[in-house]
Amino acid sequence: MSMVTLKRHMKKIAEIWNIVLKEKLQEPLKASDVSTLMMALKLARMMMPGINDDNYFDIAGYAAITKILKREEQSDDTTTK
């Protein structure tokens, strides 16, 4: 999956989660929040008995995605001000 597609997926997930969680959120989730929360999900799964190699690979991938998304979001914030 390309990085462009991954970013689009994270943004779409953020849109859906914002609808579901709108009464509970103080501000809308960003795409980077989605990838950060996915890392938290993988960490929770890692605490379960046994070893699932995918969790470790997925955390590394989500960390890389989060870094890219945060940089883009920070860049967007500074250019819109």
PDB file of C-alpha atoms in Angstrom:
ATOM      1  CA  MET A   1       0.000   0.000   0.000  1.00  0.00           C
ATOM      2  CA  SER A   2       1.401   3.406  -0.902  1.00  0.00           C
ATOM      3  CA  MET A   3       1.978   6.160   1.631  1.00  0.00           C
ATOM      4  CA  VAL A   4      -0.628   8.307  -0.120  1.00  0.00           C
ATOM      5  CA  THR A   5      -3.189   5.533   0.300  1.00  0.00           C
ATOM      6  CA  LEU A   6      -2.238   5.028   3.970  1.00  0.00           C
ATOM      7  CA  LYS A   7      -2.634   8.739   4.683  1.00  0.00           C
ATOM      8  CA  ARG A   8      -6.021   8.725   2.964  1.00  0.00           C
ATOM      9  CA  HIS A   9      -7.083   5.719   5.084  1.00  0.00           C
ATOM     10  CA  MET A  10      -5.990   7.403   8.334  1.00  0.00           C
ATOM     11  CA  LYS A  11      -7.901  10.567   7.407  1.00  0.00           C
ATOM     12  CA  LYS A  12     -11.016   8.561   6.531  1.00  0.00           C
ATOM     13  CA  ILE A  13     -10.811   6.626   9.808  1.00  0.00           C
ATOM     14  CA  ALA A  14     -10.425   9.929  11.689  1.00  0.00           C
ATOM     15  CA  GLU A  15     -13.580  11.242   9.998  1.00  0.00           C
ATOM     16  CA  ILE A  16     -15.549   8.147  11.010  1.00  0.00           C
ATOM     17  CA  TRP A  17     -14.210   8.100  14.576  1.00  0.00           C
ATOM     18  CA  ASN A  18     -15.020  11.820  14.920  1.00  0.00           C
ATOM     19  CA  ILE A  19     -18.639  11.051  14.047  1.00  0.00           C
ATOM     20  CA  VAL A  20     -18.806   8.137  16.479  1.00  0.00           C
ATOM     21  CA  LEU A  21     -16.968   9.956  19.288  1.00  0.00           C
ATOM     22  CA  LYS A  22     -18.216  13.514  18.714  1.00  0.00           C
ATOM     23  CA  GLU A  23     -19.935  13.768  22.092  1.00  0.00           C
ATOM     24  CA  LYS A  24     -16.781  12.589  23.885  1.00  0.00           C
ATOM     25  CA  LEU A  25     -14.086  14.604  22.116  1.00  0.00           C
ATOM     26  CA  GLN A  26     -12.950  18.094  22.995  1.00  0.00           C
ATOM     27  CA  GLU A  27     -11.511  18.517  19.508  1.00  0.00           C
ATOM     28  CA  PRO A  28     -11.624  16.415  16.334  1.00  0.00           C
ATOM     29  CA  LEU A  29      -9.128  13.620  15.813  1.00  0.00           C
ATOM     30  CA  LYS A  30      -6.456  14.060  13.164  1.00  0.00           C
ATOM     31  CA  ALA A  31      -5.017  11.354  10.939  1.00  0.00           C
ATOM     32  CA  SER A  32      -1.935  11.176  13.196  1.00  0.00           C
ATOM     33  CA  ASP A  33      -4.205  10.501  16.174  1.00  0.00           C
ATOM     34  CA  VAL A  34      -5.555   7.450  14.365  1.00  0.00           C
ATOM     35  CA  SER A  35      -2.109   5.987  13.750  1.00  0.00           C
ATOM     36  CA  THR A  36      -1.114   6.740  17.362  1.00  0.00           C
ATOM     37  CA  LEU A  37      -4.226   4.973  18.634  1.00  0.00           C
ATOM     38  CA  MET A  38      -3.486   2.015  16.370  1.00  0.00           C
ATOM     39  CA  MET A  39      -0.058   1.747  18.064  1.00  0.00           C
ATOM     40  CA  ALA A  40      -1.840   1.704  21.427  1.00  0.00           C
ATOM     41  CA  LEU A  41      -4.086  -1.091  20.178  1.00  0.00           C
ATOM     42  CA  LYS A  42      -1.060  -3.106  19.088  1.00  0.00           C
ATOM     43  CA  LEU A  43       0.620  -2.507  22.481  1.00  0.00           C
ATOM     44  CA  ALA A  44      -2.479  -3.841  24.215  1.00  0.00           C
ATOM     45  CA  ARG A  45      -2.398  -6.929  22.012  1.00  0.00           C
ATOM     46  CA  MET A  46       1.289  -7.435  22.822  1.00  0.00           C
ATOM     47  CA  MET A  47       0.388  -7.684  26.499  1.00  0.00           C
ATOM     48  CA  MET A  48      -1.693 -10.778  25.812  1.00  0.00           C
ATOM     49  CA  PRO A  49      -0.135 -14.240  26.197  1.00  0.00           C
ATOM     50  CA  GLY A  50       1.898 -15.489  23.267  1.00  0.00           C
ATOM     51  CA  ILE A  51       3.841 -13.676  20.585  1.00  0.00           C
ATOM     52  CA  ASN A  52       2.316 -12.329  17.415  1.00  0.00           C
ATOM     53  CA  ASP A  53       5.132 -11.018  15.208  1.00  0.00           C
ATOM     54  CA  ASP A  54       2.699  -8.830  13.270  1.00  0.00           C
ATOM     55  CA  ASN A  55       2.160  -6.591  16.296  1.00  0.00           C
ATOM     56  CA  TYR A  56       5.828  -5.604  16.343  1.00  0.00           C
ATOM     57  CA  PHE A  57       5.942  -4.922  12.606  1.00  0.00           C
ATOM     58  CA  ASP A  58       2.682  -3.014  12.745  1.00  0.00           C
ATOM     59  CA  ILE A  59       3.874  -0.765  15.589  1.00  0.00           C
ATOM     60  CA  ALA A  60       6.980   0.118  13.589  1.00  0.00           C
ATOM     61  CA  GLY A  61       4.821   0.909  10.569  1.00  0.00           C
ATOM     62  CA  TYR A  62       2.332   2.997  12.541  1.00  0.00           C
ATOM     63  CA  ALA A  63       5.215   4.893  14.184  1.00  0.00           C
ATOM     64  CA  ALA A  64       6.610   5.788  10.761  1.00  0.00           C
ATOM     65  CA  ILE A  65       3.177   6.821   9.497  1.00  0.00           C
ATOM     66  CA  THR A  66       2.562   8.931  12.610  1.00  0.00           C
ATOM     67  CA  LYS A  67       5.861  10.764  12.158  1.00  0.00           C
ATOM     68  CA  ILE A  68       5.020  11.650   8.554  1.00  0.00           C
ATOM     69  CA  LEU A  69       1.447  12.681   9.352  1.00  0.00           C
ATOM     70  CA  LYS A  70       2.490  14.843  12.317  1.00  0.00           C
ATOM     71  CA  ARG A  71       5.044  16.666  10.191  1.00  0.00           C
ATOM     72  CA  GLU A  72       2.432  17.301   7.507  1.00  0.00           C
ATOM     73  CA  GLU A  73      -0.150  18.441  10.057  1.00  0.00           C
ATOM     74  CA  GLN A  74       2.383  20.749  11.691  1.00  0.00           C
ATOM     75  CA  SER A  75       3.289  22.149   8.280  1.00  0.00           C
ATOM     76  CA  ASP A  76      -0.409  22.654   7.480  1.00  0.00           C
ATOM     77  CA  ASP A  77      -0.930  24.445  10.823  1.00  0.00           C
ATOM     78  CA  THR A  78       1.918  26.878  10.204  1.00  0.00           C
ATOM     79  CA  THR A  79       0.899  27.665   6.614  1.00  0.00           C
ATOM     80  CA  THR A  80      -2.741  28.390   7.534  1.00  0.00           C
ATOM     81  CA  LYS A  81      -1.833  30.874  10.271  1.00  0.00           C
TER      82      LYS A  81
END
